[in-house]
Every structure is written in C-alpha cells, then in structure tokens.
C-alpha cells in the first residue's frame, strides 16, 4: 500500500501532475516575506530555512516576492531580480530544495500603488488608502516594458534553477489593480472592458509561456475574493481564471482580500477555512488545479478541503514556520506532534511590519536555523528541574529533554499551561489549544517527569539530585491600590477567564493592554467559545460583511447589526488612544470588532474608588461614576519570584525565565524563546 493510501490523509499525500511537473503531494509552502535576505549571510540563511522545509516533506515552496523592476518593490529594501549575477547568487537555494525532493517557484511581485518607493506606479492615479504616496499612471510603452520585465524576471528565475514562477496577481498588487474598476479608470486597451482590464495579467502569462517553454511551471495567483468596494464580481474572477489558463498557466493559486481591506483574512479572529468557498468557485471555472489558502493549519482540514474537490492543492505559509516537518509528521502518523500555527501573527507578520526578520512564536528556531545550528552540542546528560509549567517552563522542559537531559517539570496548579490557559479561554483564541496539545504530547513522548499539583519546595530542589534548577514561576496579576479594591464587584482577569467568577451586564475593565482587550472580547462573546465550526464561519461572514454567494462585487455585503451582550467600558490612565501596544497586523481588527460592539474606551483615567454605586473616577480631570455591576482588573502583572529568592539565599544556583524574570510586556513569544534558548545552553 502506498504511503498516501495507508495514511489518514490520502488526498493530501497523493502526488499531482502540474504541467510537466509531478508534485509529491498536495501541500504548498506559500510565499512569505521573511527579510532574511537583508541579514548577513543572507543566502546561507535562506538555504538553511528552505532546506529545512523541503526536508520536512512539502511538495512545492514559493519564495517571498521579487520585483521584476525597481518601481515594483514593496519598499526600498525589497528584493528585485533583474540580472544574471543576482540569479547566480540564488542557485544554492534552489539546489538545496531540490536535494530534498521538493520543487520551488520564485514569486514575481510588482506592488504597483502599494510600493513604498519614491514614485509608485499603477494603472491610474487613484491613491491607495495604505500608501501616502499616490501612484503615477503607467503609459502604454511603460506597460509593455513592465511585461518585458516580468518575462525577463521569469527567465532569470529559470537561470537560478527555479522550477517556475508564481505571478502575483492578488492581494491588491499591480495586476490586481489593473483587473478592477476600483483602481483602473483607464480608457485605453488596458482599461474599460473586463477583457481590457485582464489584458496585463494575460499578456504576462502568455509571453512568459512563449519565452520559457512548456517545462517551466507557471502559477498565477488570482484574487479569489477582493473584499473591497469596486472589487471583482465572481463571474469576472472566473473569466480571468479561464483567460489565464488559456494563456498558459499550469496552476492557479488564490489570494483572499486586498491589503487595504478592512476585513481580517488570516489572523486568529478568522475561523479556520472561512474563505474556502472562494477558491472552490475558481476551481469550478477551470480545468487546471486550483490552490486553496488562508487559515488552513492542520492536515485534517487540508484533507477535508482536498477530498471535497474544492481545491487540488492547499497552500500554507505560516504553518511551515511553526513546523517545517508538518507533512512528514502527517505522513508518519504523527500529526499529534505537529507544532500548529496559532495564527497569532506575533513573530511573523508583526515582525516583518516592524522591520525585523520573521520567526515564529511557537518555533523560535524558524528563520534562525544557522544561529541554532551554531550552538554547541549538549553536554553530558544532566538532571534538570523546571519549576512552573507555563509557556516558558514547558518550552524549556521540552527543549532540554530533546537535547538528552532528564527533566522534572513541577507545576503548583492542577494542570500545566499557566497564562496560556487564560489566553485559550478568549473567544477566537482557541488555537492556543493546539499549542497545549503540542506541549502535552512532547512532554509525554520525551518522558519528562511531570509533577502537577505540587509546589517544588526548597528542600526538594536542593536535595533532589538536580544539576540545574530553572525557575519559571510566572506572574501574579497586579492589583492596583484603589479605594474599595476588595469590594465584591472586583474580579481579576484570571478569576474571570478561568470561569471561577462571571460578570454582570455592565462592566468596567481597568487596564487596556493586550489582556484588557482580550477580556473585552471575552465579555462580549463568552457564550460562543464552543461554537460549531460551520456556525463560527457563518457568524464571521455576517459580522464582517463577507458575501459567500455569487452575487456581489468584491464579495461584500452589509454587516449584520451588532447586539452587544454586555455594556463594556475599557479604561486606561495614559492619555493616548487605547490599543497602541496591540499587534500591528491584528490590533486593528480587534479594535474594529470592539467598536462595532459599542465598547467605550476612555483614556486619561484616574481611579478614585469602587463601591456599591460602581467605579468612581476622573477622566481627563472630569469626575465620573460608571454604574457597573463588575470591575475587571487587567492592570498588568508582577513577577512571582519568591522561590527564586529562597534558592539564591540558600546558595542554590537557579535560572530565572519567563514572567518570573520580567513581567513587563510578557507574552508567550518571549517566554518560549527564552525557555528554549536556556535549554540549548545546557
Ligand atoms: P499591559 O499590556 O502591560 O497592560 C496593562 C494595562 O494596565 C495598561 O493598560 C496599563 O495602562 C494598566 N495599568 C498598569 N498599571 C496599572 C495600575 N497600577 N493601575 C491601573 N492600571 C494600570 O499588560 P497586559 O494587558 O496584562 O498584557 C500582558 C502582556 O501580554 C503584554 O505584553 C501584552 O502585549 C501581551 N498580550 C498581548 C495580546 C494581544 O496583542 N492581543 C493579548 C494578550 C496579552 P495605564 O498604565 O495607562 O493605566
Ligand atoms: Fe503562526 Fe504565530 Fe508562528 Fe506566525 S508567529 S507562524 S502566526 S504561530
């Protein structure tokens, strides 16, 4: 029996003929900007990064975008592939991927009016809401030379050993801008009729095929739903798909939503596979394979989509940052050991948007393969005690055990997880369950001795025969000094999120950091955590105004009116707008969602007193009373270090990690990174 038919994922693991290429399974690692190309030893880093993913079993890898010319770069730092010398530099990357049996495409991306360059260009002068520099319309000769640049870029990709190219036509970039009336008001042969608006994409594909021949794999990434006013209607999208197919594309990848869309498309607030209807529509329009993407992060889901015929392949980008061996583990019957992408965006997109190289919250080695490979091998097996099984402690215990040490993990609570248990209680953050599943399974398989419900005391640690003691005792909520803070209406966020206490209808939240926002979400949707997946998708579409029917241009419809479950007021002392510390790529959606639910946000607060009448405060000096049933405290955390202090006093050396080390701005990203790195030093 073949590997594919023997497994739980027969369709996902079955090969597929695409053009003249046989792909070993149906999984694609989608294009991601990593910024690795901007670091020292850039090629070596990319070789290590892509080789690791190819080794992990994925069939096809697509690089981050390369512009075909200087105008099309996303920003001044972004790569453009314009000469043979550069192509030669890329050869080690393609060779490494091929060595591990995968194929690789170079993505050609012209950003058009999104380009953060001195003078962006586009079909028209219509400006983009997310680029303060307005575009200059390309003239006919410039459009012709842009086509030449795409074809030349594809030739250079072939020179560099790529199996083909992905021509980027979605996400609101140049080719997408030409395709729709929102951004194209031309009256020449590149605008007006549907056929004219599609001409640029079609000509690029046609001339690339002509120049590069039949063996060269051409993938076109079509926008399967634009999610913007003036976007394409489903019949136009189907027409473009057919035209690109006729022009010579071997396969269609799909993109969901423009970058300027005000609807989240990949963040954790998007239910899994919420947009699968859009690629399914494209697949029905053409005979060539179509690829589904966005919020697909498990082999089960990939298999369901593929087996239904909604798509012929699935593209996952972030899941391969989280676990390079995703496909291999699925094939080996070890899907329960996949380190699942939790769609947090914290270390991938948010890093890229703040000019840092991408890595991954759940896998600190992602993008840092060279750095970890250069660390010295583990010394002789040691006996390690890790005290506290939150994110930092679990990561440290797993990494230490993986390096061959014998580890005992102590947790005072009845279960492991620490602060992650509060995160996973927040509606929309159920993906944290996957992280807990991963840690549990790794701890079990690695034989980590788990002592839950047991505080590790000084004597146990001193006389337990441990070579190293790691203290990851976490944090306790900061309780602000406000008159009446012990009033029965006051609830701490752990009390609320653990379900130990519930809140009434009118609620004030003190503290508008990440946890204050999460608590507001919880208060508005705490009845929806166990909601069934199809219902979650239906509600998401209704709430954000996504139209899955064939009717509307851009895939938009009116948002369903909100019916807030509670009256929530989110408060902070700082005078600035709340939410400034939220993730760049997720915070805007969170804020929009809460605004829709009529959450009030007050800055410049000074808390006076809490009593039976509610919360008394001044807001920018004005006295107010919020008549609320409950006041939830989300005022940050303080490190819990009492055990560490005892150890040090007793002369027992101990490492301090996670929130116990630094409580300020603690998050799972820093905790997992720090725990992992410490274990690599043993
Ligand atoms: P945080 O981001 O530091 O926010 C604490 C909030 O409490 C602030 O609004 C602060 O604002 C207020 N505060 C601090 N001291 C106070 C005091 N003595 N009295 C009254 N208010 C006080 O901490 P957090 O919300 O607990 O989050 C912890 C970490 O988890 C952060 O790093 C956060 O980024 C991360 N996290 C992120 C997300 C997300 O991005 N979605 C979600 C959850 C957690 P004022 O000082 O202005 O009052
Ligand atoms: Fe996924 Fe978060 Fe890792 Fe990005 S940082 S790949 S979203 S788990």
XYZ file of C-alpha atoms and ligand atoms in Angstrom:
738
model
C 0.000 0.000 0.000
C 1.346 3.477 -0.807
C 2.144 5.988 1.871
C -0.798 8.109 0.739
C -3.483 5.426 0.833
C -2.219 3.996 4.120
C -2.483 7.298 5.881
C -5.308 9.311 7.377
C -4.679 11.920 4.673
C -4.819 10.023 1.384
C -5.620 13.037 -0.800
C -3.163 15.408 0.861
C -0.357 12.905 0.465
C -1.147 11.817 -3.078
C 1.020 13.159 -5.913
C -0.280 15.588 -8.503
C 0.794 16.289 -12.063
C 1.023 20.036 -12.624
C 2.040 20.982 -16.138
C 5.141 18.893 -16.825
C 5.951 18.549 -13.124
C 4.965 15.798 -10.747
C 4.489 17.152 -7.239
C 4.995 14.595 -4.475
C 1.908 15.637 -2.520
C -0.699 18.407 -2.356
C 0.975 20.711 0.176
C 2.494 24.026 -0.854
C 4.513 26.306 1.377
C 3.054 29.648 0.323
C 5.012 32.823 -0.259
C 6.125 34.747 2.826
C 8.279 37.787 3.239
C 10.988 36.836 5.731
C 13.520 39.686 5.436
C 16.238 37.011 5.723
C 17.668 38.439 2.522
C 18.586 41.618 4.403
C 20.742 39.922 7.030
C 24.412 38.980 6.862
C 24.998 35.511 5.305
C 21.663 36.041 3.573
C 21.939 33.198 1.084
C 23.204 30.715 3.678
C 20.285 31.645 5.920
C 17.771 31.159 3.137
C 19.364 27.859 2.127
C 19.018 26.592 5.694
C 15.474 27.944 6.035
C 14.122 26.487 2.792
C 16.105 23.219 3.009
C 14.579 22.515 6.417
C 11.070 22.914 4.957
C 11.880 20.823 1.862
C 13.296 18.098 4.109
C 10.028 18.201 6.064
C 8.140 16.842 3.067
C 6.348 19.799 1.485
C 5.892 19.357 -2.283
C 6.346 22.911 -3.502
C 7.841 26.051 -1.995
C 7.170 29.592 -3.168
C 9.659 32.288 -2.258
C 8.809 35.737 -0.944
C 8.152 38.283 -3.672
C 10.863 39.514 -6.040
C 10.007 42.602 -8.024
C 10.666 42.479 -11.762
C 11.888 46.105 -11.703
C 12.721 48.890 -9.276
C 9.264 50.533 -9.428
C 7.511 47.398 -8.214
C 9.417 46.856 -4.962
C 7.203 46.808 -1.869
C 9.730 49.139 -0.272
C 13.246 50.340 -0.962
C 14.691 47.273 0.854
C 12.627 44.680 -1.017
C 14.361 42.353 -3.477
C 14.149 42.796 -7.239
C 15.517 40.133 -9.593
C 16.904 41.985 -12.596
C 20.249 40.461 -13.582
C 22.115 37.203 -14.037
C 24.582 37.900 -11.255
C 21.724 38.002 -8.760
C 20.196 34.867 -10.300
C 23.526 33.049 -9.821
C 23.531 34.009 -6.139
C 20.153 32.296 -5.687
C 21.284 28.953 -7.120
C 22.274 27.404 -3.761
C 18.688 27.903 -2.572
C 17.102 26.023 -5.451
C 19.783 23.321 -5.280
C 19.129 22.744 -1.571
C 15.377 22.466 -2.070
C 15.789 20.072 -4.997
C 18.231 17.981 -2.968
C 15.388 17.263 -0.552
C 12.919 16.353 -3.302
C 10.772 19.477 -3.333
C 10.172 21.997 -6.117
C 10.494 25.723 -5.782
C 8.956 28.712 -7.545
C 10.124 32.299 -7.428
C 7.312 34.729 -6.807
C 7.284 37.768 -9.108
C 5.526 40.593 -7.326
C 5.013 44.106 -8.618
C 3.460 46.141 -5.812
C 2.004 48.866 -8.075
C 0.386 51.594 -5.991
C 1.295 49.768 -2.750
C 5.029 50.298 -3.431
C 6.660 52.406 -0.720
C 9.162 53.847 -3.194
C 9.752 57.458 -4.240
C 7.155 57.343 -7.011
C 4.801 54.356 -7.090
C 3.140 53.483 -10.390
C -0.227 51.954 -11.183
C -2.981 51.716 -13.754
C -4.359 55.107 -12.687
C -3.666 57.956 -10.310
C -6.281 56.681 -7.817
C -4.417 56.650 -4.483
C -4.241 53.761 -2.061
C -5.571 54.254 1.488
C -2.477 52.468 2.837
C 0.234 54.365 0.950
C 0.651 58.064 1.457
C 2.425 58.372 -1.922
C -0.078 58.434 -4.777
C 0.613 56.428 -7.959
C 1.605 57.764 -11.374
C -0.317 56.020 -14.195
C 1.845 53.879 -16.470
C 1.654 54.785 -20.176
C 1.283 52.181 -22.907
C 5.028 51.885 -23.554
C 5.731 51.518 -19.828
C 3.128 48.766 -19.558
C 4.831 46.939 -22.425
C 8.203 47.285 -20.716
C 6.685 46.091 -17.407
C 5.552 42.946 -19.237
C 9.095 42.537 -20.573
C 10.398 42.913 -17.034
C 8.109 40.125 -15.791
C 9.233 37.823 -18.605
C 12.904 38.690 -18.018
C 12.454 38.021 -14.302
C 10.986 34.592 -15.120
C 13.986 33.884 -17.365
C 16.331 34.824 -14.563
C 14.376 32.542 -12.213
C 14.981 29.697 -14.663
C 18.686 30.597 -14.723
C 18.703 30.396 -10.934
C 17.295 26.861 -11.086
C 13.726 27.602 -10.072
C 11.140 25.167 -11.454
C 8.951 28.087 -12.393
C 7.376 31.259 -11.089
C 4.323 32.403 -9.235
C 2.995 35.544 -10.890
C 1.441 37.559 -8.118
C -1.987 38.797 -9.183
C -3.804 39.090 -5.859
C -3.773 40.974 -2.554
C -4.291 44.299 -4.348
C -0.880 44.397 -6.067
C -0.317 45.752 -9.588
C -2.041 43.020 -11.639
C -4.992 43.040 -9.256
C -5.104 46.853 -9.557
C -5.378 46.588 -13.338
C -8.152 43.984 -13.060
C -10.786 46.066 -11.241
C -12.578 49.389 -11.646
C -11.710 50.383 -8.093
C -8.177 51.202 -9.223
C -8.353 51.171 -13.010
C -10.154 54.069 -14.725
C -8.193 53.860 -17.990
C -9.923 54.161 -21.319
C -7.186 52.593 -23.498
C -6.632 48.886 -24.243
C -5.620 48.307 -20.574
C -8.884 49.576 -19.041
C -12.651 49.754 -19.509
C -13.961 46.340 -20.542
C -13.295 43.229 -18.468
C -11.109 41.874 -21.240
C -9.019 45.067 -21.297
C -8.593 45.094 -17.537
C -7.422 41.477 -17.627
C -5.055 42.092 -20.534
C -1.935 42.813 -18.455
C -2.193 39.559 -16.471
C -2.991 37.537 -19.567
C -0.145 39.036 -21.610
C 2.381 38.398 -18.855
C 1.367 34.745 -18.607
C 1.179 34.302 -22.400
C 4.575 35.859 -23.101
C 6.228 34.070 -20.177
C 4.997 30.753 -21.527
C 6.162 31.668 -25.035
C 9.646 32.608 -23.838
C 10.206 29.911 -21.214
C 8.595 26.902 -22.925
C 6.381 24.079 -21.700
C 8.676 22.698 -18.973
C 8.601 25.909 -16.986
C 5.951 25.838 -14.281
C 3.710 28.909 -14.306
C 1.476 29.522 -11.334
C -0.784 32.555 -11.375
C -2.072 33.856 -8.049
C -5.562 35.111 -8.630
C -7.564 37.173 -6.169
C -10.431 34.783 -5.388
C -12.276 37.495 -3.452
C -11.125 41.131 -3.187
C -13.072 42.204 -0.073
C -13.019 45.849 -1.176
C -15.642 48.127 -2.735
C -15.248 48.158 -6.507
C -13.603 44.740 -6.432
C -14.291 41.973 -8.935
C -17.576 40.093 -9.101
C -17.329 36.272 -9.049
C -18.081 35.997 -12.786
C -15.198 38.379 -13.576
C -12.880 36.326 -11.390
C -13.957 33.167 -13.215
C -13.358 34.913 -16.564
C -9.848 35.944 -15.514
C -9.118 32.406 -14.303
C -10.153 30.998 -17.683
C -8.187 33.635 -19.605
C -5.012 32.989 -17.620
C -5.494 29.232 -18.071
C -5.843 29.712 -21.828
C -2.728 31.910 -21.834
C -0.657 29.044 -20.449
C -0.818 28.947 -16.643
C -0.339 25.439 -15.211
C -1.964 26.102 -11.860
C -3.839 28.875 -10.060
C -3.009 29.864 -6.537
C -5.570 32.038 -4.769
C -5.333 35.162 -2.639
C -8.010 36.395 -0.267
C -8.628 40.116 0.191
C -6.580 43.190 -0.636
C -4.126 44.554 1.881
C -6.335 47.615 2.259
C -9.460 45.500 3.034
C -10.969 46.172 6.440
C -11.808 42.516 6.936
C -9.301 40.217 8.635
C -8.261 37.303 6.415
C -5.552 35.358 8.237
C -5.459 36.475 11.883
C -6.703 34.242 14.691
C -10.093 36.017 14.692
C -10.761 34.374 11.313
C -12.232 30.885 11.782
C -10.350 28.095 10.050
C -11.086 27.750 6.322
C -13.503 30.699 6.479
C -12.767 31.550 2.842
C -12.679 28.095 1.229
C -15.780 28.945 -0.801
C -13.740 31.432 -2.879
C -11.060 29.089 -4.312
C -13.791 26.463 -4.743
C -15.539 28.865 -7.109
C -12.340 29.342 -9.093
C -11.777 25.586 -9.244
C -15.232 25.141 -10.782
C -14.310 27.624 -13.534
C -11.132 25.936 -14.811
C -9.656 22.532 -15.603
C -6.166 23.233 -14.189
C -5.514 22.712 -10.463
C -6.513 25.477 -8.056
C -4.897 26.017 -4.674
C -6.859 26.885 -1.523
C -5.263 29.106 1.107
C -5.866 31.141 4.298
C -6.396 29.717 7.771
C -5.663 26.123 6.842
C -3.365 24.820 9.563
C -3.968 21.125 10.143
C -3.668 18.056 7.904
C -7.258 17.104 8.778
C -8.590 20.366 7.396
C -6.352 20.187 4.335
C -7.596 16.655 3.653
C -11.247 17.693 4.031
C -10.859 20.543 1.546
C -8.958 18.452 -0.980
C -11.212 15.408 -0.690
C -14.275 17.595 -1.270
C -12.857 18.743 -4.600
C -12.946 22.397 -3.547
C -9.256 22.638 -4.498
C -6.498 20.415 -5.866
C -3.769 21.680 -3.529
C -3.539 23.621 -0.274
C -1.129 26.431 0.429
C 0.037 27.022 3.969
C 2.667 29.597 4.741
C 2.830 30.264 8.479
C 2.220 26.576 9.375
C 5.629 25.821 7.843
C 7.272 28.456 10.012
C 5.652 26.786 13.001
C 6.639 23.270 11.951
C 8.885 22.561 8.949
C 8.083 18.829 9.273
C 4.294 19.305 9.029
C 3.915 16.977 6.016
C 6.389 14.353 7.203
C 4.644 14.107 10.574
C 1.231 13.803 8.880
C 2.592 11.049 6.642
C 4.205 9.182 9.539
C 1.026 9.082 11.610
C 2.445 11.716 13.966
C 0.008 14.555 13.277
C -0.484 14.870 17.026
C 3.129 16.057 17.196
C 2.717 18.884 14.703
C 3.558 22.262 16.201
C 0.494 24.075 14.885
C 0.471 27.700 13.752
C -1.907 29.518 16.087
C -2.455 32.442 13.666
C -1.200 34.973 16.207
C 0.981 36.828 13.642
C 3.172 37.989 16.506
C 6.585 36.843 15.304
C 5.942 36.581 11.561
C 3.827 39.412 10.125
C 4.203 41.748 13.100
C 7.986 41.341 12.926
C 8.040 41.994 9.186
C 5.859 45.085 9.587
C 8.298 46.415 12.160
C 11.385 45.730 10.006
C 12.545 42.593 11.820
C 13.220 39.189 10.226
C 10.346 36.739 10.576
C 10.402 33.965 13.123
C 7.622 32.110 14.940
C 6.082 32.318 18.390
C 5.724 28.548 18.714
C 9.041 27.756 16.999
C 11.862 30.158 17.894
C 14.212 28.305 15.528
C 12.268 29.437 12.460
C 14.384 31.795 10.377
C 17.259 31.284 12.832
C 18.361 27.876 11.618
C 22.025 28.932 11.354
C 22.045 30.504 14.780
C 20.715 27.356 16.470
C 22.929 25.066 14.367
C 25.980 27.012 15.561
C 25.210 26.444 19.257
C 27.446 23.870 20.929
C 26.051 20.326 21.209
C 24.508 19.330 24.517
C 26.967 18.338 27.197
C 26.656 15.146 29.249
C 23.068 14.348 30.250
C 22.072 16.412 33.267
C 19.198 16.240 35.667
C 17.152 19.418 35.330
C 14.306 20.733 37.480
C 11.964 23.226 35.844
C 9.556 24.860 38.273
C 6.410 26.256 36.701
C 4.733 24.801 33.605
C 3.648 27.936 31.775
C 4.890 28.758 28.289
C 8.499 29.401 29.363
C 8.720 26.343 31.605
C 7.138 23.956 29.102
C 9.349 25.222 26.266
C 12.445 24.864 28.431
C 11.488 21.362 29.601
C 10.762 20.154 26.056
C 13.938 21.634 24.557
C 16.112 20.314 27.415
C 14.634 16.823 27.074
C 15.103 16.956 23.302
C 18.776 17.633 23.962
C 19.010 14.475 26.004
C 18.675 15.783 29.560
C 16.470 14.214 32.217
C 13.842 16.747 33.181
C 11.344 17.078 36.018
C 8.669 19.732 35.474
C 6.851 20.998 38.572
C 3.519 22.815 38.481
C 1.684 24.019 41.579
C -1.707 24.169 39.804
C -3.607 21.009 38.922
C -2.744 21.346 35.257
C 0.037 22.709 33.089
C -0.319 25.820 30.899
C -0.003 28.836 33.191
C -1.081 32.051 31.455
C -1.767 30.096 28.225
C -4.865 28.758 29.953
C -6.217 32.290 30.159
C -5.348 33.038 26.536
C -7.152 29.953 25.253
C -10.331 30.940 27.106
C -10.656 34.058 24.936
C -13.144 33.599 22.065
C -11.191 33.409 18.807
C -8.038 32.261 20.587
C -8.951 28.574 20.616
C -5.827 27.908 18.546
C -3.922 28.059 21.854
C -5.480 24.627 22.497
C -3.194 23.325 19.750
C -0.144 24.726 21.488
C -1.195 22.983 24.698
C -1.803 19.733 22.794
C 1.675 20.015 21.269
C 3.421 20.627 24.589
C 1.496 17.856 26.369
C 2.362 15.345 23.683
C 6.049 16.338 23.526
C 6.399 16.227 27.312
C 4.825 12.782 27.339
C 6.897 11.370 24.471
C 10.134 12.798 25.830
C 9.486 11.234 29.213
C 9.548 14.493 31.132
C 8.601 13.729 34.705
C 5.521 15.855 35.313
C 4.701 16.768 38.902
C 1.448 18.750 38.812
C -0.423 19.952 41.868
C 2.924 20.003 43.674
C 4.815 23.124 44.672
C 8.511 22.466 44.419
C 9.986 23.475 47.740
C 13.500 24.444 48.587
C 14.344 21.068 50.124
C 13.157 19.077 47.109
C 15.178 21.232 44.780
C 18.254 21.268 46.993
C 18.347 17.556 47.732
C 16.617 16.130 44.653
C 19.865 15.467 42.790
C 19.335 18.202 40.217
C 22.280 19.642 38.276
C 20.318 22.714 37.213
C 17.223 24.401 38.571
C 15.126 26.623 36.324
C 12.530 28.862 37.920
C 9.596 29.790 35.695
C 7.062 30.534 38.382
C 5.357 33.148 36.226
C 3.384 36.151 37.314
C 0.527 37.237 39.519
C -1.938 39.908 38.441
C -1.056 43.418 39.601
C -3.732 44.673 41.982
C -3.815 48.455 41.834
C -4.105 50.470 45.018
C -7.634 51.858 44.574
C -10.044 52.520 47.440
C -12.535 49.648 47.536
C -10.334 47.250 45.524
C -11.590 44.418 47.783
C -15.242 45.254 47.002
C -17.199 42.120 45.902
C -17.721 43.623 42.437
C -13.986 43.464 41.699
C -12.815 40.463 39.655
C -9.249 39.749 38.477
C -8.764 38.580 34.913
C -7.642 35.061 35.942
C -10.803 34.708 38.054
C -12.910 35.734 35.067
C -11.118 33.793 32.317
C -10.891 30.629 34.406
C -14.678 30.732 34.802
C -14.342 30.918 38.599
C -16.394 34.137 38.503
C -18.757 35.647 35.962
C -19.527 39.271 35.224
C -22.870 41.074 35.082
C -24.221 43.095 32.165
C -22.426 46.398 32.846
C -18.681 46.031 33.182
C -15.667 48.329 33.552
C -12.258 46.945 32.607
C -9.284 48.605 34.312
C -6.276 48.336 32.002
C -6.374 48.432 28.212
C -3.317 46.336 27.348
C -3.482 43.068 25.389
C -5.278 41.344 28.245
C -7.796 44.187 28.733
C -8.746 43.872 25.053
C -8.936 40.080 25.334
C -11.167 40.402 28.377
C -13.470 42.797 26.498
C -13.732 40.173 23.712
C -14.467 37.520 26.301
C -17.190 39.619 27.923
C -18.907 40.109 24.578
C -18.644 36.543 23.310
C -18.202 34.272 26.328
C -21.211 32.250 25.184
C -19.539 31.373 21.892
C -16.376 29.518 22.742
C -17.766 26.068 21.991
C -19.488 27.159 18.803
C -19.527 24.649 15.954
C -17.045 25.395 13.101
C -19.599 25.985 10.322
C -21.617 28.285 12.575
C -18.417 30.174 13.503
C -17.749 30.761 9.802
C -21.343 31.859 9.172
C -21.170 34.326 12.060
C -17.783 35.643 10.927
C -19.166 36.331 7.437
C -22.239 38.077 8.872
C -20.258 40.111 11.394
C -17.651 41.337 8.905
C -19.950 41.665 5.878
C -18.419 38.909 3.731
C -20.722 37.634 0.985
C -20.028 33.991 0.156
C -22.744 33.983 -2.532
C -22.051 34.600 -6.224
C -23.803 37.940 -6.213
C -21.658 40.845 -5.077
C -18.662 42.695 -6.467
C -15.711 42.422 -4.112
C -17.541 39.783 -2.046
C -19.003 42.377 0.316
C -22.425 42.871 1.857
C -23.813 44.916 4.756
C -22.542 43.878 8.175
C -25.135 42.295 10.451
C -26.213 44.744 13.187
C -24.346 44.101 16.424
C -26.268 43.013 19.513
C -23.768 43.534 22.329
C -24.132 41.026 25.122
C -22.790 43.473 27.688
C -22.037 47.165 28.137
C -18.255 47.249 28.367
C -16.011 50.223 29.160
C -12.261 49.799 28.693
C -10.114 52.190 30.737
C -6.520 53.309 30.946
C -4.604 56.049 32.751
C -2.392 57.091 29.851
C -3.842 59.928 27.765
C -3.134 58.156 24.439
C -5.657 56.098 22.454
C -6.067 52.578 23.911
C -4.688 49.696 21.884
C -1.334 51.095 20.840
C 0.513 48.057 22.161
C -1.584 45.545 20.218
C -0.029 43.617 17.333
C 0.254 45.655 14.108
C -1.440 43.012 11.989
C -4.195 42.017 14.435
C -4.865 45.069 16.639
C -6.862 46.962 14.006
C -9.333 44.080 13.595
C -9.685 43.695 17.347
C -10.382 47.429 17.716
C -12.880 47.454 14.830
C -14.666 44.431 16.292
C -14.967 46.030 19.741
C -16.105 49.366 18.282
C -18.874 47.501 16.478
C -19.940 46.004 19.799
C -20.125 49.569 21.177
C -17.309 49.099 23.662
C -16.444 52.513 25.139
C -12.769 53.330 25.517
C -11.616 56.003 27.957
C -8.061 57.305 28.309
C -6.645 59.734 30.869
C -8.433 57.972 33.744
C -7.648 58.395 37.415
C -9.391 55.762 39.533
C -10.871 57.169 42.781
C -12.975 54.476 44.415
C -15.065 51.341 43.902
C -18.270 50.905 45.927
C -21.879 49.744 45.606
C -22.576 52.577 43.137
C -19.807 51.434 40.761
C -16.436 52.834 39.764
C -15.726 56.475 40.602
C -13.012 58.103 38.520
C -11.904 61.246 36.775
C -11.435 61.251 33.021
C -9.021 63.979 31.956
C -9.866 65.711 35.229
C -13.683 65.398 34.893
C -15.325 63.395 37.730
C -17.457 60.449 36.525
C -19.161 57.430 38.021
C -19.512 54.304 35.930
C -22.537 52.440 37.253
C -21.307 48.938 36.661
C -22.020 45.510 38.086
C -18.381 44.471 37.986
C -14.898 45.912 37.639
C -12.357 43.606 35.988
C -8.708 44.194 36.831
C -6.328 43.829 33.874
C -3.602 46.131 35.194
C -0.602 44.057 34.140
C 1.415 41.591 36.180
C 4.153 41.283 38.734
C 6.832 38.610 38.752
C 6.413 35.704 41.154
C 9.957 35.206 42.386
C 9.666 34.087 45.999
C 11.026 30.588 45.290
C 13.930 32.005 43.320
C 14.825 34.307 46.212
C 14.769 31.351 48.621
C 17.023 29.322 46.342
C 19.542 32.118 45.985
C 19.526 32.746 49.749
C 20.182 29.054 50.293
C 23.086 29.133 47.832
C 21.299 27.012 45.182
C 22.028 28.491 41.750
C 18.858 28.853 39.699
C 17.987 30.346 36.303
C 15.013 32.646 36.057
C 12.876 32.727 32.899
C 9.533 33.946 31.568
C 7.299 36.261 33.555
C 9.163 35.401 36.744
C 12.184 37.040 35.124
C 10.498 40.101 33.555
C 6.747 40.619 33.962
C 6.586 43.777 31.862
C 5.257 43.104 28.369
C 5.429 39.391 28.954
C 3.989 37.303 26.204
C 4.225 33.732 25.022
C 6.656 34.775 22.292
C 9.318 35.973 24.691
C 8.616 33.159 27.171
C 9.008 30.344 24.636
C 12.072 31.938 23.086
C 13.781 32.422 26.434
C 12.908 28.934 27.713
C 14.144 27.299 24.516
C 17.394 29.253 24.414
C 18.196 28.488 28.022
C 17.716 24.757 27.380
C 20.086 24.990 24.414
C 22.792 26.274 26.740
C 22.736 23.121 28.930
P -0.020 45.507 29.610
O -0.070 45.432 28.134
O 1.192 45.998 30.271
O -1.261 46.388 30.059
C -1.522 46.685 31.369
C -2.612 47.747 31.434
O -2.843 48.056 32.780
C -2.246 49.020 30.728
O -3.396 49.466 30.037
C -1.891 49.991 31.858
O -2.321 51.224 31.365
C -2.686 49.451 33.025
N -2.019 49.577 34.308
C -0.744 49.294 34.621
N -0.509 49.513 35.920
C -1.667 49.942 36.464
C -2.054 50.329 37.771
N -1.203 50.310 38.788
N -3.323 50.733 37.959
C -4.184 50.757 36.945
N -3.883 50.401 35.690
C -2.630 50.001 35.444
O -0.311 44.106 30.239
P -1.420 43.025 29.894
O -2.596 43.589 29.233
O -1.617 42.300 31.159
O -0.684 42.093 28.871
C 0.482 41.374 29.261
C 1.293 41.005 28.037
O 0.593 40.103 27.222
C 1.621 42.200 27.187
O 2.939 42.102 26.749
C 0.706 42.069 26.038
O 1.285 42.604 24.861
C 0.542 40.576 25.904
N -0.762 40.278 25.302
C -0.996 40.675 24.043
C -2.225 40.451 23.479
C -2.525 40.900 22.085
O -1.694 41.536 21.455
N -3.680 40.627 21.563
C -3.218 39.810 24.187
C -2.945 39.432 25.492
C -1.718 39.679 26.037
P -2.190 52.580 32.162
O -0.881 52.470 32.879
O -2.244 53.656 31.117
O -3.367 52.605 33.027
Fe 1.813 31.169 13.170
Fe 2.107 32.889 15.201
Fe 4.155 31.413 14.317
Fe 3.221 33.426 12.833
S 4.190 33.592 14.834
S 3.760 31.375 12.129
S 1.063 33.232 13.246
S 2.300 30.668 15.296
